[in-house]
Amino acid sequence: ALLMIFALLAVPLRSYVQPIIIMSAIPFGLVGAVWGHFIMGLDVTMMSMFGLVALSGVVVNDSLIMVDFINRKRRLHKDIAIAVREAGVNRFRPILLTTLTTVLGLAPLLFETSPQAAFLKPTVLTLVYGLGFGVVIVLLITPAMVAIQQDLRLQTKSLRRMVRLGTRQWTG
């Protein structure tokens, strides 16, 4: 599934690095889910894994929205710092509201005590805690990783140019 997500992201983004940046939010969501299971005293079950698949989809979607907006602003401004700042400001509310509505919508099921709802608790717990932790990553770490990627790309380009010029000077 992760390879399919990577492939589906790499084609429209025309990049191998940006899908990795987008998908890097998945492990952080997993950390939040494991913490949630520990805090609530529940075991990680197969239903938790189903929740992890759903969590991965939501976190990847949020991260994709952020990266796509950064890319659009980058084409407009040509400055990565401005693009990241504007993307963070403009996408903060939509990403936070999407997460909050999902978490608040699932919260009653998380605290339900009936035996009929008990088998869904691991799935809901994974989603609630994973999203709670994952949204912080999407809003803070993803834009920073895009800026770092851009800086590394510019440094690599500059280094290649210096090597090419240095090679010409030595041969000529």
Short mmCIF file of C-alpha atoms in Angstrom, two decimals:
data_model
loop_
_atom_site.label_atom_id
_atom_site.label_comp_id
_atom_site.label_asym_id
_atom_site.label_seq_id
_atom_site.Cartn_x
_atom_site.Cartn_y
_atom_site.Cartn_z
CA ALA A 1 0.00 0.00 0.00
CA LEU A 2 2.83 2.39 0.82
CA LEU A 3 4.47 1.74 -2.56
CA MET A 4 1.18 2.45 -4.31
CA ILE A 5 0.75 5.69 -2.37
CA PHE A 6 4.32 6.66 -3.28
CA ALA A 7 3.77 5.89 -6.96
CA LEU A 8 0.46 7.75 -7.08
CA LEU A 9 2.07 10.81 -5.49
CA ALA A 10 5.31 10.76 -7.49
CA VAL A 11 3.63 11.00 -10.90
CA PRO A 12 1.63 14.24 -10.46
CA LEU A 13 4.26 15.89 -8.26
CA ARG A 14 7.07 14.97 -10.72
CA SER A 15 9.33 14.33 -7.76
CA TYR A 16 10.69 11.40 -5.79
CA VAL A 17 11.43 13.46 -2.68
CA GLN A 18 8.09 15.21 -2.12
CA PRO A 19 6.10 11.94 -1.83
CA ILE A 20 8.55 10.89 0.88
CA ILE A 21 7.98 14.21 2.65
CA ILE A 22 4.21 13.71 2.38
CA MET A 23 4.38 10.13 3.59
CA SER A 24 6.72 10.98 6.47
CA ALA A 25 3.68 12.02 8.49
CA ILE A 26 2.49 8.38 8.60
CA PRO A 27 5.06 7.17 11.18
CA PHE A 28 4.27 10.15 13.39
CA GLY A 29 0.58 9.26 13.24
CA LEU A 30 1.55 5.72 14.22
CA VAL A 31 3.45 7.06 17.23
CA GLY A 32 0.36 9.00 18.31
CA ALA A 33 -1.78 5.88 17.89
CA VAL A 34 0.58 3.74 20.00
CA TRP A 35 0.68 6.42 22.69
CA GLY A 36 -3.11 6.50 22.63
CA HIS A 37 -3.31 2.75 23.15
CA PHE A 38 -0.85 3.04 26.02
CA ILE A 39 -2.74 5.95 27.64
CA MET A 40 -6.11 4.23 27.33
CA GLY A 41 -4.74 0.85 28.41
CA LEU A 42 -5.83 -1.03 25.28
CA ASP A 43 -3.87 -3.60 23.31
CA VAL A 44 -2.97 -3.02 19.68
CA THR A 45 -5.26 -5.36 17.74
CA MET A 46 -6.16 -6.12 14.14
CA MET A 47 -8.87 -3.46 14.38
CA SER A 48 -6.13 -1.00 15.34
CA MET A 49 -4.41 -1.86 12.06
CA PHE A 50 -7.59 -1.01 10.15
CA GLY A 51 -7.59 2.31 11.97
CA LEU A 52 -3.96 2.80 10.98
CA VAL A 53 -4.85 2.39 7.31
CA ALA A 54 -7.58 5.03 7.66
CA LEU A 55 -5.22 7.25 9.66
CA SER A 56 -2.59 6.98 6.94
CA GLY A 57 -5.07 8.16 4.36
CA VAL A 58 -6.14 11.19 6.36
CA VAL A 59 -2.61 12.21 7.34
CA VAL A 60 -1.34 11.78 3.77
CA ASN A 61 -4.26 13.87 2.52
CA ASP A 62 -3.51 16.68 4.99
CA SER A 63 0.18 16.59 4.14
CA LEU A 64 -0.55 16.53 0.41
CA ILE A 65 -2.75 19.60 0.76
CA MET A 66 0.10 21.42 2.51
CA VAL A 67 2.79 20.41 0.00
CA ASP A 68 0.59 21.16 -3.01
CA PHE A 69 -0.21 24.63 -1.66
CA ILE A 70 3.50 25.26 -1.02
CA ASN A 71 4.28 24.21 -4.60
CA ARG A 72 1.61 26.54 -5.99
CA LYS A 73 2.85 29.47 -3.92
CA ARG A 74 6.43 28.63 -4.89
CA ARG A 75 5.55 28.95 -8.57
CA LEU A 76 3.96 32.32 -7.80
CA HIS A 77 6.64 33.85 -5.55
CA LYS A 78 9.85 31.95 -6.43
CA ASP A 79 10.89 32.29 -2.76
CA ILE A 80 10.50 29.19 -0.62
CA ALA A 81 10.31 31.11 2.67
CA ILE A 82 7.33 33.16 1.47
CA ALA A 83 5.67 30.08 -0.03
CA VAL A 84 6.03 28.05 3.17
CA ARG A 85 4.81 30.93 5.34
CA GLU A 86 1.75 31.59 3.17
CA ALA A 87 0.93 27.88 2.91
CA GLY A 88 1.15 27.52 6.68
CA VAL A 89 -1.11 30.51 7.26
CA ASN A 90 -3.64 29.64 4.54
CA ARG A 91 -3.87 25.89 5.20
CA PHE A 92 -3.73 26.00 9.01
CA ARG A 93 -7.46 26.45 9.57
CA PRO A 94 -8.70 23.91 6.95
CA ILE A 95 -6.32 21.19 8.14
CA LEU A 96 -7.02 21.87 11.82
CA LEU A 97 -10.79 21.98 11.30
CA THR A 98 -10.77 18.75 9.31
CA THR A 99 -8.85 17.04 12.08
CA LEU A 100 -10.96 18.50 14.88
CA THR A 101 -14.25 17.51 13.24
CA THR A 102 -12.99 13.97 12.73
CA VAL A 103 -11.66 13.68 16.28
CA LEU A 104 -14.76 15.23 17.87
CA GLY A 105 -17.03 13.10 15.70
CA LEU A 106 -15.28 9.92 16.84
CA ALA A 107 -14.90 10.93 20.51
CA PRO A 108 -18.35 9.68 21.62
CA LEU A 109 -17.57 6.24 20.21
CA LEU A 110 -14.20 6.28 21.97
CA PHE A 111 -15.84 6.77 25.36
CA GLU A 112 -18.80 4.45 24.72
CA THR A 113 -19.11 1.71 27.35
CA SER A 114 -21.52 -0.65 25.57
CA PRO A 115 -20.21 -4.10 24.57
CA GLN A 116 -21.45 -3.54 20.99
CA ALA A 117 -19.00 -0.67 20.52
CA ALA A 118 -16.06 -2.36 22.26
CA PHE A 119 -14.70 -3.99 19.13
CA LEU A 120 -14.52 -0.61 17.34
CA LYS A 121 -12.61 1.14 20.12
CA PRO A 122 -9.11 0.19 18.88
CA THR A 123 -9.91 1.57 15.41
CA VAL A 124 -11.34 4.78 16.80
CA LEU A 125 -8.51 5.13 19.31
CA THR A 126 -5.94 4.80 16.52
CA LEU A 127 -7.69 7.48 14.47
CA VAL A 128 -8.26 9.94 17.32
CA TYR A 129 -4.80 9.86 18.87
CA GLY A 130 -3.00 9.40 15.55
CA LEU A 131 -4.75 12.40 14.03
CA GLY A 132 -4.19 14.48 17.14
CA PHE A 133 -0.47 13.88 16.93
CA GLY A 134 -0.26 13.78 13.14
CA VAL A 135 -1.83 17.20 12.62
CA VAL A 136 0.97 18.84 14.58
CA ILE A 137 3.48 17.14 12.32
CA VAL A 138 1.62 18.14 9.16
CA LEU A 139 1.37 21.77 10.25
CA LEU A 140 4.93 22.16 11.54
CA ILE A 141 7.30 19.51 10.22
CA THR A 142 6.00 19.08 6.65
CA PRO A 143 6.56 22.74 5.64
CA ALA A 144 9.98 22.65 7.30
CA MET A 145 10.90 19.51 5.37
CA VAL A 146 9.85 21.11 2.09
CA ALA A 147 12.05 24.13 2.87
CA ILE A 148 14.97 21.86 3.79
CA GLN A 149 14.48 19.87 0.57
CA GLN A 150 14.58 23.08 -1.45
CA ASP A 151 17.73 24.27 0.34
CA LEU A 152 19.45 20.93 -0.29
CA ARG A 153 18.42 21.03 -3.95
CA LEU A 154 19.92 24.52 -4.36
CA GLN A 155 23.12 23.49 -2.54
CA THR A 156 23.47 20.42 -4.77
CA LYS A 157 22.97 22.54 -7.87
CA SER A 158 25.57 25.02 -6.67
CA LEU A 159 28.03 22.24 -5.87
CA ARG A 160 27.56 20.67 -9.30
CA ARG A 161 28.16 24.05 -10.95
CA MET A 162 31.36 24.55 -8.94
CA VAL A 163 32.61 21.08 -9.88
CA ARG A 164 31.89 21.72 -13.55
CA LEU A 165 33.69 25.06 -13.47
CA GLY A 166 36.58 23.59 -11.53
CA THR A 167 36.93 20.77 -14.03
CA ARG A 168 37.04 23.23 -16.95
CA GLN A 169 39.69 25.34 -15.25
CA TRP A 170 41.94 22.34 -14.67
CA THR A 171 41.60 21.03 -18.20
CA GLY A 172 41.85 24.36 -19.97
#
